[in-house]
XYZ file of C-alpha atoms in Angstrom:
305
model
C 35.919 49.814 -30.542
C 33.145 47.579 -29.766
C 33.046 43.742 -28.758
C 30.482 41.657 -29.340
C 28.351 40.649 -26.744
C 26.397 42.149 -24.226
C 28.796 41.776 -21.239
C 30.084 44.536 -18.939
C 33.261 44.918 -17.659
C 33.230 43.518 -14.106
C 36.032 45.212 -12.188
C 35.853 43.474 -8.342
C 38.960 46.142 -6.864
C 37.352 48.962 -8.300
C 34.401 48.910 -5.923
C 33.785 51.218 -3.262
C 30.671 52.487 -1.375
C 33.200 54.480 1.932
C 33.519 58.239 2.456
C 37.092 58.526 2.455
C 36.612 61.684 4.910
C 39.440 63.237 3.463
C 39.590 66.263 5.379
C 39.467 64.711 8.141
C 42.787 63.591 7.877
C 44.774 66.517 9.054
C 43.134 67.132 12.599
C 46.034 66.691 14.611
C 43.601 64.928 17.380
C 42.011 62.709 15.057
C 42.652 59.202 16.543
C 41.751 60.230 19.899
C 38.421 61.502 18.051
C 38.139 58.226 16.445
C 39.063 55.826 19.702
C 36.024 57.888 21.496
C 33.442 57.325 18.656
C 31.446 54.169 19.817
C 30.547 53.224 16.286
C 34.823 53.110 15.387
C 35.528 49.905 13.984
C 39.342 48.648 13.226
C 40.143 46.621 10.169
C 43.404 44.447 11.175
C 45.590 43.645 8.595
C 48.610 41.239 9.248
C 51.356 40.804 6.096
C 48.616 42.055 3.723
C 46.118 39.717 4.939
C 42.709 40.364 6.951
C 39.709 38.171 8.635
C 36.458 37.328 7.241
C 33.298 36.470 9.125
C 31.940 33.953 6.229
C 32.386 36.490 3.208
C 32.352 39.831 5.025
C 35.473 41.311 6.392
C 36.001 41.075 10.125
C 35.515 45.061 11.625
C 36.532 45.037 15.534
C 35.766 47.049 17.749
C 38.488 49.584 18.758
C 39.161 47.758 22.178
C 39.657 44.139 20.913
C 42.606 44.892 18.761
C 46.056 44.610 19.856
C 48.112 47.178 19.693
C 48.989 48.205 15.911
C 52.792 48.562 13.997
C 50.721 51.483 12.686
C 47.019 52.844 11.823
C 45.468 54.471 9.009
C 42.329 56.475 8.782
C 40.116 54.723 5.810
C 36.765 56.343 6.157
C 33.454 56.443 7.244
C 30.649 53.894 5.968
C 26.612 54.023 7.054
C 27.795 53.178 10.572
C 30.474 55.083 11.307
C 34.358 55.082 11.211
C 36.917 52.582 9.705
C 40.868 52.221 11.091
C 43.255 49.913 9.369
C 45.167 48.758 12.148
C 48.650 46.904 10.800
C 50.098 44.446 13.259
C 52.870 42.586 14.178
C 53.428 38.866 14.337
C 52.518 38.972 18.115
C 49.726 40.565 18.178
C 48.332 39.091 14.825
C 48.606 35.587 16.925
C 47.365 36.995 19.928
C 44.180 38.142 17.807
C 44.290 35.117 15.562
C 46.259 32.365 16.085
C 45.212 29.890 13.069
C 46.987 31.253 9.825
C 44.394 29.508 7.793
C 41.990 32.297 8.828
C 43.812 35.363 7.440
C 42.623 35.776 3.946
C 44.516 37.679 1.223
C 43.042 39.984 -1.739
C 44.003 37.810 -4.564
C 41.355 34.688 -3.370
C 38.611 36.437 -1.770
C 38.311 39.891 -3.370
C 35.896 38.944 -6.044
C 33.367 37.731 -3.179
C 33.486 40.568 -1.281
C 30.759 43.358 -0.888
C 31.399 46.596 -2.493
C 32.341 47.901 0.519
C 34.254 45.257 1.468
C 35.920 45.001 -1.526
C 37.095 49.135 -1.582
C 37.952 48.426 2.230
C 40.528 45.570 1.983
C 42.280 47.521 -1.401
C 42.668 50.701 0.032
C 43.663 49.340 3.246
C 46.413 46.989 1.387
C 47.350 49.631 -1.401
C 48.223 52.226 1.579
C 50.183 49.349 3.890
C 52.245 48.494 0.678
C 53.267 51.650 0.447
C 54.171 52.533 4.199
C 56.157 49.015 4.424
C 58.465 50.170 1.390
C 58.703 54.130 2.069
C 59.671 54.157 5.198
C 62.824 56.578 4.589
C 62.576 59.921 3.286
C 63.854 59.366 -0.404
C 66.515 62.469 -0.281
C 68.439 62.183 2.495
C 67.664 58.787 3.883
C 66.476 59.945 7.382
C 63.358 57.588 9.123
C 60.163 58.884 8.692
C 57.174 59.526 10.704
C 53.367 58.891 9.833
C 51.224 62.171 10.273
C 47.751 62.733 8.449
C 45.680 59.873 9.578
C 48.258 57.630 7.835
C 48.369 59.342 4.575
C 51.533 61.137 4.604
C 55.138 60.252 6.039
C 57.205 63.456 7.290
C 60.687 63.815 7.103
C 61.742 66.013 10.114
C 65.472 66.265 9.255
C 64.320 68.376 5.829
C 60.797 68.885 6.589
C 59.177 67.567 3.543
C 56.351 65.688 3.417
C 55.575 62.097 1.183
C 52.510 61.017 -0.325
C 51.295 57.442 -0.991
C 52.369 56.249 -4.630
C 50.393 54.655 -7.672
C 51.793 53.230 -10.431
C 49.809 53.293 -13.509
C 50.137 50.277 -15.776
C 48.247 49.682 -18.904
C 46.861 46.317 -19.661
C 45.473 45.877 -23.697
C 43.532 43.561 -25.324
C 45.248 43.521 -28.825
C 42.688 42.240 -31.323
C 43.542 41.529 -34.932
C 41.324 41.965 -38.081
C 39.768 38.446 -37.554
C 38.910 40.070 -34.357
C 41.045 37.630 -32.626
C 42.959 38.169 -29.153
C 46.462 37.986 -28.494
C 47.531 36.099 -25.173
C 50.772 35.943 -23.896
C 52.838 33.561 -21.392
C 55.772 34.464 -19.609
C 58.494 32.253 -18.845
C 57.901 31.843 -14.949
C 54.560 30.401 -15.354
C 53.314 27.040 -15.643
C 52.860 25.489 -18.743
C 48.959 26.780 -20.660
C 49.328 29.852 -18.549
C 48.048 32.892 -20.816
C 46.897 36.889 -19.753
C 46.781 39.466 -21.642
C 49.655 42.403 -22.489
C 50.470 44.977 -19.744
C 53.267 47.111 -18.832
C 53.892 50.512 -16.843
C 53.336 53.617 -18.122
C 56.315 55.659 -18.292
C 57.121 59.452 -17.278
C 56.166 62.246 -19.627
C 54.024 59.589 -21.732
C 50.564 59.572 -22.558
C 48.138 56.078 -21.832
C 48.011 55.714 -25.670
C 51.774 56.364 -26.156
C 52.254 53.478 -23.275
C 49.980 51.577 -25.205
C 51.488 51.937 -28.287
C 55.132 51.129 -26.855
C 54.488 48.544 -24.556
C 52.872 46.118 -27.421
C 55.412 46.867 -29.617
C 58.218 45.864 -27.194
C 56.404 42.976 -25.959
C 55.027 41.665 -29.194
C 56.379 43.145 -31.818
C 52.905 44.327 -33.084
C 51.851 48.096 -34.140
C 48.859 49.476 -32.541
C 46.563 51.583 -35.261
C 43.537 51.926 -32.433
C 42.683 52.025 -28.737
C 39.845 52.352 -26.747
C 39.737 53.168 -22.809
C 37.920 50.050 -21.149
C 37.894 50.983 -17.334
C 40.269 50.816 -14.234
C 41.012 49.345 -11.295
C 43.536 49.256 -8.541
C 46.208 46.550 -8.506
C 47.552 46.514 -4.720
C 50.418 44.337 -5.763
C 52.000 46.450 -3.998
C 50.369 50.000 -5.186
C 49.533 50.101 -9.254
C 46.494 51.552 -11.116
C 45.636 49.147 -13.721
C 44.175 50.955 -16.933
C 42.446 48.656 -19.133
C 42.333 49.273 -23.238
C 41.545 47.436 -26.258
C 44.235 47.987 -29.065
C 43.601 46.720 -32.476
C 46.379 46.012 -35.161
C 46.658 45.257 -38.797
C 48.381 41.668 -39.479
C 49.346 39.004 -37.351
C 52.887 38.751 -37.133
C 54.263 39.183 -33.552
C 57.528 38.241 -31.795
C 58.145 38.071 -28.335
C 60.094 40.069 -26.391
C 61.911 37.063 -25.299
C 62.862 38.260 -22.040
C 59.141 38.739 -20.222
C 57.037 37.163 -22.654
C 58.281 33.851 -23.835
C 55.053 32.913 -26.051
C 52.306 34.748 -27.681
C 49.380 33.057 -29.315
C 46.204 34.569 -31.354
C 43.007 32.950 -29.606
C 39.293 32.838 -31.065
C 36.481 32.645 -28.876
C 36.165 29.535 -30.392
C 39.393 28.180 -29.329
C 39.058 29.691 -26.130
C 36.019 27.582 -25.863
C 37.228 24.258 -26.760
C 40.063 24.639 -24.449
C 38.824 26.352 -21.795
C 39.468 23.130 -19.183
C 42.937 23.446 -19.992
C 43.694 27.268 -19.851
C 45.267 28.898 -17.172
C 43.299 32.354 -17.431
C 44.493 35.205 -14.711
C 42.288 34.883 -11.347
C 38.914 36.476 -11.241
C 39.391 39.116 -9.046
C 42.229 40.863 -12.046
C 41.337 43.176 -14.250
C 42.837 41.249 -17.277
C 40.488 38.203 -16.691
C 37.493 40.703 -17.246
C 38.407 42.167 -19.963
C 39.715 39.026 -22.018
C 35.554 37.952 -20.746
C 34.756 41.026 -21.925
C 36.224 40.185 -25.769
C 34.343 36.667 -25.553
C 31.238 37.899 -24.791
C 30.298 35.841 -21.394
C 32.157 34.223 -18.310
C 34.258 31.856 -18.970
C 35.027 28.671 -16.592
C 38.451 27.921 -17.039
C 41.350 25.871 -15.449
C 42.078 28.500 -13.250
C 38.696 27.887 -11.378
C 39.993 24.140 -10.780
C 43.263 25.450 -8.884
């Protein structure tokens, strides 16, 4: 399925230029080795936020960062190793007391370099997993961190638990008139719109998930699907898989639970109403897919927020 225009899918959180150095994670003395290597730098994180210098991550020498709640080895760039340090409130205040200087991925991700966007996305995803998976799902025993921060082990039943990634499909539904279907959730402010999405269920293909979710949320029957691209969405630890889906007819029925309103948009309507429309943030794959269909960048009311 081809969209009109020459715009390519721009995925800010799909960028990366770091070697994750997977094999090094299992070395028992990994952090001792990293801490003795002069080129090692630390990415401090507090409540999902990091420090920036202009538009770059502030990566600090190992002796400049207070004691961390835990550390995760993220990998190596052309300079050397990078380690995530998740800080307590006291440690974060010691490092940078001004909360305005701690920045979140949703606001800053699109403006970062490939390396920094990849590091921030990777670090946030693994930190969110650790924060919600501190006990063994089998027996409830607190788990301990191993393998450079990439495994949690239960020493009661000797099981290993690995970072979780939840796949979700996000879909540009297109009708026979080449209009795009946007939905609005009941909890959103007036005139906020996005394409439709949903999680992939166990034992389900991506294409089946597209058809099921679009029927459940909008009452439309998908006749054709095309894969567009993917990017991580570490809120808390999803992988968004972008699709375009063709449907026959224009009848829609919002599910009334998650989706309250549905509307078909032409490109002309998007252009005429852009100053009033609250479209998804530029860091999201949904915004990229909408602009891919549209054929160029859209300046919407979201950019004025």
